[in-house]
């Protein structure tokens, strides 16, 4: 079993729709959960993080965490073509981040 | 822009050679983590330096080594390069705790021929 699992995609959504990105993790000791966006050929860029069960909203983005189910998700509302990128989920235990392979999102204009 | 810088941007080496990659952390940050990202994969943790000491290491052989300087900039050295070392090498800096949020630099693309 992989430490962090993400559907590689591509996930295609029309412009203006909600994109839902999912991630499961195996380490129950994970404390914080990060979402990064990575455009092709560029480095990861932090979108947001969450460490408590429930929802956390930041603009068009909402992170959801369920530690009992070892599941974290990212919702992107009103998706734009500029959101087309790979989204990396990274649970962390202390200093060590464990990244998934990412989900490629395509927002169709 | 995160304020984290890396050099060089691109590098081509041949198998068996040695390489040094450099990273300057964001102002006010004293922790640097290094990651290797192969094509189509997520970043893999190599090691972290916190206040000039190695704070933790991932599953990488000893030919991957590092250093952090008093100004908190850092180097990643790789000896005896192998073809599989071809990847994007990412440096991430974080604040005054080794568990603070990590912000990535632009990366160095290393190609080993």
PDB file of N, CA and C in Angstrom, chain A residues 3 5 8 15 18-19 27 29 43 48-49 61 64 69 72-73 77 87 89 102 108:
ATOM      1  N   UNK A   3       2.001   5.058   0.678  1.00  0.00           N
ATOM      2  CA  UNK A   3       1.791   5.912   1.847  1.00  0.00           C
ATOM      3  C   UNK A   3       0.734   6.975   1.579  1.00  0.00           C
ATOM      4  N   UNK A   5      -2.077   8.090  -1.509  1.00  0.00           N
ATOM      5  CA  UNK A   5      -2.679   7.689  -2.784  1.00  0.00           C
ATOM      6  C   UNK A   5      -3.561   8.798  -3.331  1.00  0.00           C
ATOM      7  N   UNK A   8      -4.394   9.630 -10.392  1.00  0.00           N
ATOM      8  CA  UNK A   8      -3.484  10.413 -11.239  1.00  0.00           C
ATOM      9  C   UNK A   8      -4.212  11.265 -12.271  1.00  0.00           C
ATOM     10  N   UNK A  15     -15.254  24.733 -17.212  1.00  0.00           N
ATOM     11  CA  UNK A  15     -15.045  26.015 -16.535  1.00  0.00           C
ATOM     12  C   UNK A  15     -16.274  26.382 -15.720  1.00  0.00           C
ATOM     13  N   UNK A  18     -17.260  22.687 -10.033  1.00  0.00           N
ATOM     14  CA  UNK A  18     -16.482  22.353  -8.836  1.00  0.00           C
ATOM     15  C   UNK A  18     -15.592  21.151  -9.159  1.00  0.00           C
ATOM     16  N   UNK A  19     -14.299  21.299  -8.866  1.00  0.00           N
ATOM     17  CA  UNK A  19     -13.370  20.177  -9.019  1.00  0.00           C
ATOM     18  C   UNK A  19     -13.130  19.584  -7.637  1.00  0.00           C
ATOM     19  N   UNK A  27      -0.390   6.747   7.170  1.00  0.00           N
ATOM     20  CA  UNK A  27       0.220   7.010   8.466  1.00  0.00           C
ATOM     21  C   UNK A  27      -0.768   7.712   9.396  1.00  0.00           C
ATOM     22  N   UNK A  29      -0.284   8.707  12.241  1.00  0.00           N
ATOM     23  CA  UNK A  29       0.410   9.737  13.013  1.00  0.00           C
ATOM     24  C   UNK A  29       0.561  11.052  12.268  1.00  0.00           C
ATOM     25  N   UNK A  43       7.854  24.440  -9.939  1.00  0.00           N
ATOM     26  CA  UNK A  43       7.930  23.834  -8.614  1.00  0.00           C
ATOM     27  C   UNK A  43       6.568  23.908  -7.922  1.00  0.00           C
ATOM     28  N   UNK A  48      -2.970  25.484   0.406  1.00  0.00           N
ATOM     29  CA  UNK A  48      -3.464  25.595   1.768  1.00  0.00           C
ATOM     30  C   UNK A  48      -3.108  24.360   2.561  1.00  0.00           C
ATOM     31  N   UNK A  49      -3.308  24.435   3.880  1.00  0.00           N
ATOM     32  CA  UNK A  49      -3.088  23.286   4.731  1.00  0.00           C
ATOM     33  C   UNK A  49      -4.211  23.173   5.742  1.00  0.00           C
ATOM     34  N   UNK A  61     -11.031  27.773  -2.594  1.00  0.00           N
ATOM     35  CA  UNK A  61     -10.548  26.452  -2.190  1.00  0.00           C
ATOM     36  C   UNK A  61     -11.119  26.050  -0.824  1.00  0.00           C
ATOM     37  N   UNK A  64     -10.840  19.479   3.116  1.00  0.00           N
ATOM     38  CA  UNK A  64     -11.646  18.689   4.037  1.00  0.00           C
ATOM     39  C   UNK A  64     -10.774  17.564   4.580  1.00  0.00           C
ATOM     40  N   UNK A  69     -11.042   8.293   8.742  1.00  0.00           N
ATOM     41  CA  UNK A  69     -11.043   7.605   7.448  1.00  0.00           C
ATOM     42  C   UNK A  69      -9.708   7.777   6.713  1.00  0.00           C
ATOM     43  N   UNK A  72      -8.281  13.052   2.931  1.00  0.00           N
ATOM     44  CA  UNK A  72      -8.258  14.512   2.823  1.00  0.00           C
ATOM     45  C   UNK A  72      -8.625  14.876   1.390  1.00  0.00           C
ATOM     46  N   UNK A  73      -9.355  15.957   1.235  1.00  0.00           N
ATOM     47  CA  UNK A  73      -9.768  16.342  -0.108  1.00  0.00           C
ATOM     48  C   UNK A  73      -9.609  17.850  -0.294  1.00  0.00           C
ATOM     49  N   UNK A  77     -13.888  25.608  -6.216  1.00  0.00           N
ATOM     50  CA  UNK A  77     -15.150  26.136  -6.757  1.00  0.00           C
ATOM     51  C   UNK A  77     -14.864  27.063  -7.920  1.00  0.00           C
ATOM     52  N   UNK A  87      -2.146  18.590  -8.769  1.00  0.00           N
ATOM     53  CA  UNK A  87      -2.363  18.922  -7.364  1.00  0.00           C
ATOM     54  C   UNK A  87      -1.772  17.814  -6.495  1.00  0.00           C
ATOM     55  N   UNK A  89      -0.952  16.190  -2.821  1.00  0.00           N
ATOM     56  CA  UNK A  89      -1.371  16.067  -1.422  1.00  0.00           C
ATOM     57  C   UNK A  89      -0.141  15.656  -0.621  1.00  0.00           C
ATOM     58  N   UNK A 102       0.179  12.975  -7.185  1.00  0.00           N
ATOM     59  CA  UNK A 102      -0.567  14.100  -7.718  1.00  0.00           C
ATOM     60  C   UNK A 102      -1.710  13.707  -8.631  1.00  0.00           C
ATOM     61  N   UNK A 108     -11.744  22.793 -18.649  1.00  0.00           N
ATOM     62  CA  UNK A 108     -12.048  23.020 -20.067  1.00  0.00           C
ATOM     63  C   UNK A 108     -12.837  24.304 -20.244  1.00  0.00           C
TER      64      UNK A 108
END
